[in-house]
Amino acid sequence: MIYEYAKWTDAGQHPVNQDSCICIVSEDKKILFAAVADGMGGIQGGKRASSVIADEITEWFNDTPRDMFDRENPIDELTDAWEVLIEHINMQLLEDDIAGGSTLTMLMLFHNIYVAANIGDSRIYQYDGAERNLYQLTKDHSWIQEQLDAGVNPAIIEANTYLKNRITRCLGVSREFSRADYYAGKIKEGDKFLICSDGLRHTVRVSEFIEMLQAETDIRDTARNMVIKAKENGEKDNITAVVISIQKDG
């Protein structure tokens, strides 16, 4: 299988886009690395934090030997490497006193598997091409998710305008709240992945995501159309969409 990607990002109604995203594919298109970082904590601080993260993870991927993905336990080796990378990035942000933080969601595709990491409330979805259904792979680290897990009525959660946008983990704020969750699973021809900042999924319904992902269009149009749909639906925040397709090799 080979992997192709498209990304689209927009500042929304904000003066600065604090989202950063990267997509890198190996020359043979058989290894793909993508990530979204959603900065926060003031216009310049949030933008700086997400930019530092994007630079650091790009450098990590470029310096990582490709034979890592052919070893006996590549998932374990990869998540161990990401643990070290995340700790390094978090300490750099704290030491540089950037006065901003950021989410981080990463996805690696190789062979017939995916490996993902998440800190905060940016998300990864997997579209099953055979079932024509969309699955949320990551779980938000947010006040809303904590309330939902506790069984609180969603109407009560929605009414709390002060806390409903609060996230419970991120990079650049403390060592205590920077822990990532990891996910891994199988992939197959015809699947697609969507990585997004929270600005995309605030106003776009899952059914709309599915409709756009199953359409036989160029994935560059898919990513752009998702961002346009979010803006049409009234989203004011920064918006980022990364769409990845899995195709048969040859």
PDB file of C-alpha atoms in Angstrom:
ATOM      1  CA  MET A   1       0.000   0.000   0.000  1.00  0.00           C
ATOM      2  CA  ILE A   2       1.023   3.609  -0.550  1.00  0.00           C
ATOM      3  CA  TYR A   3      -0.069   6.772   1.234  1.00  0.00           C
ATOM      4  CA  GLU A   4      -1.009  10.194  -0.082  1.00  0.00           C
ATOM      5  CA  TYR A   5      -2.068  13.288   1.853  1.00  0.00           C
ATOM      6  CA  ALA A   6      -3.557  16.750   1.569  1.00  0.00           C
ATOM      7  CA  LYS A   7      -3.780  19.520   4.156  1.00  0.00           C
ATOM      8  CA  TRP A   8      -5.713  22.748   4.469  1.00  0.00           C
ATOM      9  CA  THR A   9      -5.622  25.311   7.247  1.00  0.00           C
ATOM     10  CA  ASP A  10      -7.368  28.634   7.827  1.00  0.00           C
ATOM     11  CA  ALA A  11      -7.240  31.315  10.515  1.00  0.00           C
ATOM     12  CA  GLY A  12     -11.034  31.470  10.682  1.00  0.00           C
ATOM     13  CA  GLN A  13     -12.050  34.795  12.179  1.00  0.00           C
ATOM     14  CA  HIS A  14      -8.829  35.203  14.170  1.00  0.00           C
ATOM     15  CA  PRO A  15      -5.980  37.527  13.106  1.00  0.00           C
ATOM     16  CA  VAL A  16      -3.364  34.759  13.422  1.00  0.00           C
ATOM     17  CA  ASN A  17      -3.534  31.044  12.684  1.00  0.00           C
ATOM     18  CA  GLN A  18      -2.045  29.275  15.722  1.00  0.00           C
ATOM     19  CA  ASP A  19      -2.489  25.814  14.179  1.00  0.00           C
ATOM     20  CA  SER A  20       0.571  24.089  12.755  1.00  0.00           C
ATOM     21  CA  CYS A  21       0.476  20.904  10.718  1.00  0.00           C
ATOM     22  CA  ILE A  22       3.038  18.737   8.968  1.00  0.00           C
ATOM     23  CA  CYS A  23       2.765  15.854   6.515  1.00  0.00           C
ATOM     24  CA  ILE A  24       5.796  13.935   5.307  1.00  0.00           C
ATOM     25  CA  VAL A  25       5.820  10.863   3.091  1.00  0.00           C
ATOM     26  CA  SER A  26       8.811   8.720   2.212  1.00  0.00           C
ATOM     27  CA  GLU A  27      10.060   8.695  -1.345  1.00  0.00           C
ATOM     28  CA  ASP A  28       8.374   5.354  -2.068  1.00  0.00           C
ATOM     29  CA  LYS A  29       5.153   6.594  -0.356  1.00  0.00           C
ATOM     30  CA  LYS A  30       5.165   3.603   2.005  1.00  0.00           C
ATOM     31  CA  ILE A  31       5.811   5.531   5.236  1.00  0.00           C
ATOM     32  CA  LEU A  32       3.785   8.584   6.205  1.00  0.00           C
ATOM     33  CA  PHE A  33       4.071  10.872   9.210  1.00  0.00           C
ATOM     34  CA  ALA A  34       1.516  13.591   9.921  1.00  0.00           C
ATOM     35  CA  ALA A  35       0.698  15.795  12.884  1.00  0.00           C
ATOM     36  CA  VAL A  36      -1.468  18.701  13.987  1.00  0.00           C
ATOM     37  CA  ALA A  37      -0.594  21.093  16.822  1.00  0.00           C
ATOM     38  CA  ASP A  38      -3.186  23.638  17.993  1.00  0.00           C
ATOM     39  CA  GLY A  39      -1.514  26.498  19.843  1.00  0.00           C
ATOM     40  CA  MET A  40      -3.100  28.388  22.725  1.00  0.00           C
ATOM     41  CA  GLY A  41      -2.327  30.969  25.386  1.00  0.00           C
ATOM     42  CA  GLY A  42      -2.186  34.261  23.491  1.00  0.00           C
ATOM     43  CA  ILE A  43      -1.729  34.980  19.817  1.00  0.00           C
ATOM     44  CA  GLN A  44       2.055  34.977  19.660  1.00  0.00           C
ATOM     45  CA  GLY A  45       2.614  32.423  22.435  1.00  0.00           C
ATOM     46  CA  GLY A  46       0.275  29.848  20.933  1.00  0.00           C
ATOM     47  CA  LYS A  47       1.657  30.279  17.435  1.00  0.00           C
ATOM     48  CA  ARG A  48       5.222  30.017  18.687  1.00  0.00           C
ATOM     49  CA  ALA A  49       4.457  26.861  20.692  1.00  0.00           C
ATOM     50  CA  SER A  50       2.839  25.022  17.776  1.00  0.00           C
ATOM     51  CA  SER A  51       5.628  26.136  15.414  1.00  0.00           C
ATOM     52  CA  VAL A  52       8.328  24.812  17.757  1.00  0.00           C
ATOM     53  CA  ILE A  53       6.489  21.501  17.943  1.00  0.00           C
ATOM     54  CA  ALA A  54       6.196  21.269  14.147  1.00  0.00           C
ATOM     55  CA  ASP A  55       9.907  21.981  13.722  1.00  0.00           C
ATOM     56  CA  GLU A  56      10.957  19.450  16.369  1.00  0.00           C
ATOM     57  CA  ILE A  57       8.823  16.576  15.118  1.00  0.00           C
ATOM     58  CA  THR A  58       9.879  17.227  11.518  1.00  0.00           C
ATOM     59  CA  GLU A  59      13.521  17.033  12.577  1.00  0.00           C
ATOM     60  CA  TRP A  60      12.794  13.833  14.495  1.00  0.00           C
ATOM     61  CA  PHE A  61      11.223  12.145  11.470  1.00  0.00           C
ATOM     62  CA  ASN A  62      14.009  13.216   9.121  1.00  0.00           C
ATOM     63  CA  ASP A  63      16.633  11.860  11.542  1.00  0.00           C
ATOM     64  CA  THR A  64      14.864   8.557  12.272  1.00  0.00           C
ATOM     65  CA  PRO A  65      16.410   5.516  10.542  1.00  0.00           C
ATOM     66  CA  ARG A  66      13.844   3.943   8.218  1.00  0.00           C
ATOM     67  CA  ASP A  67      14.779   0.457   9.366  1.00  0.00           C
ATOM     68  CA  MET A  68      12.965   1.218  12.653  1.00  0.00           C
ATOM     69  CA  PHE A  69       9.738   0.331  10.863  1.00  0.00           C
ATOM     70  CA  ASP A  70      11.037  -3.101   9.813  1.00  0.00           C
ATOM     71  CA  ARG A  71      12.167  -4.297  13.225  1.00  0.00           C
ATOM     72  CA  GLU A  72      10.570  -6.984  15.369  1.00  0.00           C
ATOM     73  CA  ASN A  73       8.553  -4.612  17.600  1.00  0.00           C
ATOM     74  CA  PRO A  74       8.199  -1.381  15.597  1.00  0.00           C
ATOM     75  CA  ILE A  75       5.148  -0.138  17.539  1.00  0.00           C
ATOM     76  CA  ASP A  76       6.925  -0.418  20.886  1.00  0.00           C
ATOM     77  CA  GLU A  77      10.058   1.220  19.510  1.00  0.00           C
ATOM     78  CA  LEU A  78       8.043   4.020  17.958  1.00  0.00           C
ATOM     79  CA  THR A  79       6.009   4.826  21.056  1.00  0.00           C
ATOM     80  CA  ASP A  80       9.177   4.738  23.182  1.00  0.00           C
ATOM     81  CA  ALA A  81      10.805   7.190  20.761  1.00  0.00           C
ATOM     82  CA  TRP A  82       7.740   9.430  20.888  1.00  0.00           C
ATOM     83  CA  GLU A  83       7.820   9.432  24.693  1.00  0.00           C
ATOM     84  CA  VAL A  84      11.367  10.818  24.573  1.00  0.00           C
ATOM     85  CA  LEU A  85      10.447  13.298  21.823  1.00  0.00           C
ATOM     86  CA  ILE A  86       7.404  14.633  23.677  1.00  0.00           C
ATOM     87  CA  GLU A  87       9.356  15.064  26.912  1.00  0.00           C
ATOM     88  CA  HIS A  88      12.075  16.928  25.006  1.00  0.00           C
ATOM     89  CA  ILE A  89       9.575  19.258  23.314  1.00  0.00           C
ATOM     90  CA  ASN A  90       7.708  19.956  26.524  1.00  0.00           C
ATOM     91  CA  MET A  91      10.893  20.822  28.412  1.00  0.00           C
ATOM     92  CA  GLN A  92      12.038  23.076  25.565  1.00  0.00           C
ATOM     93  CA  LEU A  93       8.756  24.998  25.629  1.00  0.00           C
ATOM     94  CA  LEU A  94       8.943  25.357  29.409  1.00  0.00           C
ATOM     95  CA  GLU A  95      12.582  26.445  29.394  1.00  0.00           C
ATOM     96  CA  ASP A  96      12.031  28.956  26.579  1.00  0.00           C
ATOM     97  CA  ASP A  97       9.165  30.503  28.585  1.00  0.00           C
ATOM     98  CA  ILE A  98       7.078  30.951  25.447  1.00  0.00           C
ATOM     99  CA  ALA A  99       3.932  31.785  27.451  1.00  0.00           C
ATOM    100  CA  GLY A 100       1.890  29.454  25.317  1.00  0.00           C
ATOM    101  CA  GLY A 101       0.970  25.827  24.986  1.00  0.00           C
ATOM    102  CA  SER A 102      -0.281  23.460  22.313  1.00  0.00           C
ATOM    103  CA  THR A 103      -2.047  20.218  21.649  1.00  0.00           C
ATOM    104  CA  LEU A 104      -0.214  17.551  19.663  1.00  0.00           C
ATOM    105  CA  THR A 105      -1.727  14.744  17.621  1.00  0.00           C
ATOM    106  CA  MET A 106       0.587  12.503  15.567  1.00  0.00           C
ATOM    107  CA  LEU A 107      -0.049   9.679  13.121  1.00  0.00           C
ATOM    108  CA  MET A 108       2.380   7.245  11.526  1.00  0.00           C
ATOM    109  CA  LEU A 109       1.415   4.826   8.741  1.00  0.00           C
ATOM    110  CA  PHE A 110       3.697   2.020   7.621  1.00  0.00           C
ATOM    111  CA  HIS A 111       3.215  -1.505   6.292  1.00  0.00           C
ATOM    112  CA  ASN A 112      -0.397  -2.299   7.194  1.00  0.00           C
ATOM    113  CA  ILE A 113      -0.666  -0.501  10.537  1.00  0.00           C
ATOM    114  CA  TYR A 114      -1.175   2.925  12.053  1.00  0.00           C
ATOM    115  CA  VAL A 115       0.336   4.278  15.257  1.00  0.00           C
ATOM    116  CA  ALA A 116      -1.055   7.460  16.803  1.00  0.00           C
ATOM    117  CA  ALA A 117      -0.377   9.703  19.783  1.00  0.00           C
ATOM    118  CA  ASN A 118      -2.575  12.397  21.273  1.00  0.00           C
ATOM    119  CA  ILE A 119      -2.256  15.185  23.845  1.00  0.00           C
ATOM    120  CA  GLY A 120      -5.205  17.579  24.099  1.00  0.00           C
ATOM    121  CA  ASP A 121      -8.317  17.786  21.938  1.00  0.00           C
ATOM    122  CA  SER A 122      -7.097  17.666  18.357  1.00  0.00           C
ATOM    123  CA  ARG A 123      -8.392  14.439  16.849  1.00  0.00           C
ATOM    124  CA  ILE A 124      -7.718  11.558  14.476  1.00  0.00           C
ATOM    125  CA  TYR A 125     -10.538   9.777  12.665  1.00  0.00           C
ATOM    126  CA  GLN A 126     -10.304   6.636  10.542  1.00  0.00           C
ATOM    127  CA  TYR A 127     -12.688   6.257   7.626  1.00  0.00           C
ATOM    128  CA  ASP A 128     -13.362   2.611   6.795  1.00  0.00           C
ATOM    129  CA  GLY A 129     -13.667   2.453   3.040  1.00  0.00           C
ATOM    130  CA  ALA A 130     -15.410  -0.926   3.067  1.00  0.00           C
ATOM    131  CA  GLU A 131     -17.953  -0.083   5.784  1.00  0.00           C
ATOM    132  CA  ARG A 132     -18.252   3.562   4.698  1.00  0.00           C
ATOM    133  CA  ASN A 133     -18.152   4.591   8.335  1.00  0.00           C
ATOM    134  CA  LEU A 134     -16.037   6.975  10.412  1.00  0.00           C
ATOM    135  CA  TYR A 135     -14.384   6.091  13.707  1.00  0.00           C
ATOM    136  CA  GLN A 136     -12.807   8.496  16.200  1.00  0.00           C
ATOM    137  CA  LEU A 137      -9.457   6.945  17.163  1.00  0.00           C
ATOM    138  CA  THR A 138      -8.287   9.429  19.766  1.00  0.00           C
ATOM    139  CA  LYS A 139      -9.982  10.466  22.990  1.00  0.00           C
ATOM    140  CA  ASP A 140     -10.035  14.147  23.947  1.00  0.00           C
ATOM    141  CA  HIS A 141      -8.190  15.346  27.012  1.00  0.00           C
ATOM    142  CA  SER A 142     -10.760  17.959  27.938  1.00  0.00           C
ATOM    143  CA  TRP A 143     -13.164  19.045  30.646  1.00  0.00           C
ATOM    144  CA  ILE A 144     -16.068  18.106  28.377  1.00  0.00           C
ATOM    145  CA  GLN A 145     -14.786  14.545  27.933  1.00  0.00           C
ATOM    146  CA  GLU A 146     -14.287  14.174  31.688  1.00  0.00           C
ATOM    147  CA  GLN A 147     -17.895  15.237  32.268  1.00  0.00           C
ATOM    148  CA  LEU A 148     -19.195  12.869  29.613  1.00  0.00           C
ATOM    149  CA  ASP A 149     -17.199  10.014  31.153  1.00  0.00           C
ATOM    150  CA  ALA A 150     -18.789  10.879  34.507  1.00  0.00           C
ATOM    151  CA  GLY A 151     -22.269  10.688  33.004  1.00  0.00           C
ATOM    152  CA  VAL A 152     -23.113  14.391  33.210  1.00  0.00           C
ATOM    153  CA  ASN A 153     -26.045  15.531  31.064  1.00  0.00           C
ATOM    154  CA  PRO A 154     -24.665  17.012  27.792  1.00  0.00           C
ATOM    155  CA  ALA A 155     -27.086  19.947  28.095  1.00  0.00           C
ATOM    156  CA  ILE A 156     -25.508  20.922  31.413  1.00  0.00           C
ATOM    157  CA  ILE A 157     -22.048  20.648  29.880  1.00  0.00           C
ATOM    158  CA  GLU A 158     -23.016  22.832  26.912  1.00  0.00           C
ATOM    159  CA  ALA A 159     -24.386  25.512  29.224  1.00  0.00           C
ATOM    160  CA  ASN A 160     -21.032  25.898  30.987  1.00  0.00           C
ATOM    161  CA  THR A 161     -19.448  28.500  28.714  1.00  0.00           C
ATOM    162  CA  TYR A 162     -16.491  29.018  31.066  1.00  0.00           C
ATOM    163  CA  LEU A 163     -15.170  25.457  31.204  1.00  0.00           C
ATOM    164  CA  LYS A 164     -16.404  23.763  28.045  1.00  0.00           C
ATOM    165  CA  ASN A 165     -13.331  24.803  26.007  1.00  0.00           C
ATOM    166  CA  ARG A 166     -10.835  23.802  28.700  1.00  0.00           C
ATOM    167  CA  ILE A 167      -8.355  21.035  27.881  1.00  0.00           C
ATOM    168  CA  THR A 168      -6.742  18.894  30.571  1.00  0.00           C
ATOM    169  CA  ARG A 169      -3.475  17.991  28.838  1.00  0.00           C
ATOM    170  CA  CYS A 170      -1.164  19.953  26.554  1.00  0.00           C
ATOM    171  CA  LEU A 171       2.478  20.722  25.902  1.00  0.00           C
ATOM    172  CA  GLY A 172       4.242  23.803  27.235  1.00  0.00           C
ATOM    173  CA  VAL A 173       2.340  24.370  30.476  1.00  0.00           C
ATOM    174  CA  SER A 174       3.738  21.828  32.958  1.00  0.00           C
ATOM    175  CA  ARG A 175       5.468  18.465  33.148  1.00  0.00           C
ATOM    176  CA  GLU A 176       2.465  16.944  34.915  1.00  0.00           C
ATOM    177  CA  PHE A 177      -0.126  17.423  32.174  1.00  0.00           C
ATOM    178  CA  SER A 178       1.901  16.531  29.059  1.00  0.00           C
ATOM    179  CA  ARG A 179       1.355  12.767  28.974  1.00  0.00           C
ATOM    180  CA  ALA A 180       0.268  11.286  25.647  1.00  0.00           C
ATOM    181  CA  ASP A 181      -2.114   8.439  24.944  1.00  0.00           C
ATOM    182  CA  TYR A 182      -1.139   5.963  22.215  1.00  0.00           C
ATOM    183  CA  TYR A 183      -3.192   3.983  19.736  1.00  0.00           C
ATOM    184  CA  ALA A 184      -2.402   1.367  17.091  1.00  0.00           C
ATOM    185  CA  GLY A 185      -4.384  -0.717  14.635  1.00  0.00           C
ATOM    186  CA  LYS A 186      -4.697  -2.169  11.172  1.00  0.00           C
ATOM    187  CA  ILE A 187      -5.231  -0.297   7.920  1.00  0.00           C
ATOM    188  CA  LYS A 188      -6.301  -1.437   4.475  1.00  0.00           C
ATOM    189  CA  GLU A 189      -6.693  -0.211   0.944  1.00  0.00           C
ATOM    190  CA  GLY A 190      -9.552   2.270   0.626  1.00  0.00           C
ATOM    191  CA  ASP A 191      -9.282   3.616   4.177  1.00  0.00           C
ATOM    192  CA  LYS A 192      -8.731   7.297   4.839  1.00  0.00           C
ATOM    193  CA  PHE A 193      -7.607   9.250   7.880  1.00  0.00           C
ATOM    194  CA  LEU A 194      -8.615  12.705   9.042  1.00  0.00           C
ATOM    195  CA  ILE A 195      -6.467  14.659  11.493  1.00  0.00           C
ATOM    196  CA  CYS A 196      -7.948  17.948  12.659  1.00  0.00           C
ATOM    197  CA  SER A 197      -7.802  20.726  15.196  1.00  0.00           C
ATOM    198  CA  ASP A 198     -10.937  21.292  17.253  1.00  0.00           C
ATOM    199  CA  GLY A 199     -11.951  24.173  15.000  1.00  0.00           C
ATOM    200  CA  LEU A 200     -12.904  21.721  12.253  1.00  0.00           C
ATOM    201  CA  ARG A 201     -15.169  19.418  14.215  1.00  0.00           C
ATOM    202  CA  HIS A 202     -16.985  22.028  16.329  1.00  0.00           C
ATOM    203  CA  THR A 203     -19.518  22.757  13.607  1.00  0.00           C
ATOM    204  CA  VAL A 204     -19.138  19.942  11.059  1.00  0.00           C
ATOM    205  CA  ARG A 205     -21.242  16.839  11.724  1.00  0.00           C
ATOM    206  CA  VAL A 206     -19.867  13.307  11.449  1.00  0.00           C
ATOM    207  CA  SER A 207     -22.346  12.632   8.634  1.00  0.00           C
ATOM    208  CA  GLU A 208     -20.848  15.565   6.709  1.00  0.00           C
ATOM    209  CA  PHE A 209     -17.330  14.199   7.228  1.00  0.00           C
ATOM    210  CA  ILE A 210     -18.433  10.809   5.916  1.00  0.00           C
ATOM    211  CA  GLU A 211     -20.110  12.341   2.883  1.00  0.00           C
ATOM    212  CA  MET A 212     -16.963  14.251   1.955  1.00  0.00           C
ATOM    213  CA  LEU A 213     -14.604  11.334   2.618  1.00  0.00           C
ATOM    214  CA  GLN A 214     -16.578   8.843   0.539  1.00  0.00           C
ATOM    215  CA  ALA A 215     -16.908  11.220  -2.408  1.00  0.00           C
ATOM    216  CA  GLU A 216     -14.733  10.283  -5.390  1.00  0.00           C
ATOM    217  CA  THR A 217     -12.829  13.567  -5.372  1.00  0.00           C
ATOM    218  CA  ASP A 218      -9.193  14.563  -5.069  1.00  0.00           C
ATOM    219  CA  ILE A 219      -8.245  14.565  -1.377  1.00  0.00           C
ATOM    220  CA  ARG A 220      -6.938  18.113  -1.793  1.00  0.00           C
ATOM    221  CA  ASP A 221     -10.501  19.147  -2.559  1.00  0.00           C
ATOM    222  CA  THR A 222     -11.732  17.059   0.375  1.00  0.00           C
ATOM    223  CA  ALA A 223      -9.472  18.839   2.864  1.00  0.00           C
ATOM    224  CA  ARG A 224     -10.348  22.255   1.465  1.00  0.00           C
ATOM    225  CA  ASN A 225     -14.077  21.503   1.385  1.00  0.00           C
ATOM    226  CA  MET A 226     -14.022  20.442   5.026  1.00  0.00           C
ATOM    227  CA  VAL A 227     -12.514  23.749   6.102  1.00  0.00           C
ATOM    228  CA  ILE A 228     -14.948  25.670   3.909  1.00  0.00           C
ATOM    229  CA  LYS A 229     -17.863  23.721   5.429  1.00  0.00           C
ATOM    230  CA  ALA A 230     -16.713  24.588   8.968  1.00  0.00           C
ATOM    231  CA  LYS A 231     -16.569  28.284   8.074  1.00  0.00           C
ATOM    232  CA  GLU A 232     -19.957  28.135   6.380  1.00  0.00           C
ATOM    233  CA  ASN A 233     -21.360  26.524   9.527  1.00  0.00           C
ATOM    234  CA  GLY A 234     -20.155  29.479  11.602  1.00  0.00           C
ATOM    235  CA  GLU A 235     -16.812  28.344  13.017  1.00  0.00           C
ATOM    236  CA  LYS A 236     -14.689  31.276  14.236  1.00  0.00           C
ATOM    237  CA  ASP A 237     -11.613  29.408  15.513  1.00  0.00           C
ATOM    238  CA  ASN A 238      -8.524  28.371  13.546  1.00  0.00           C
ATOM    239  CA  ILE A 239      -9.333  25.347  11.385  1.00  0.00           C
ATOM    240  CA  THR A 240      -6.995  22.607  10.129  1.00  0.00           C
ATOM    241  CA  ALA A 241      -7.752  19.415   8.204  1.00  0.00           C
ATOM    242  CA  VAL A 242      -5.281  16.749   7.082  1.00  0.00           C
ATOM    243  CA  VAL A 243      -6.734  14.017   4.856  1.00  0.00           C
ATOM    244  CA  ILE A 244      -4.767  10.847   4.100  1.00  0.00           C
ATOM    245  CA  SER A 245      -5.709   8.135   1.610  1.00  0.00           C
ATOM    246  CA  ILE A 246      -4.478   4.538   1.463  1.00  0.00           C
ATOM    247  CA  GLN A 247      -4.131   3.092  -1.994  1.00  0.00           C
ATOM    248  CA  LYS A 248      -2.962  -0.115  -3.612  1.00  0.00           C
ATOM    249  CA  ASP A 249       0.706  -0.128  -4.528  1.00  0.00           C
ATOM    250  CA  GLY A 250       0.834  -0.294  -8.317  1.00  0.00           C
TER     251      GLY A 250
END
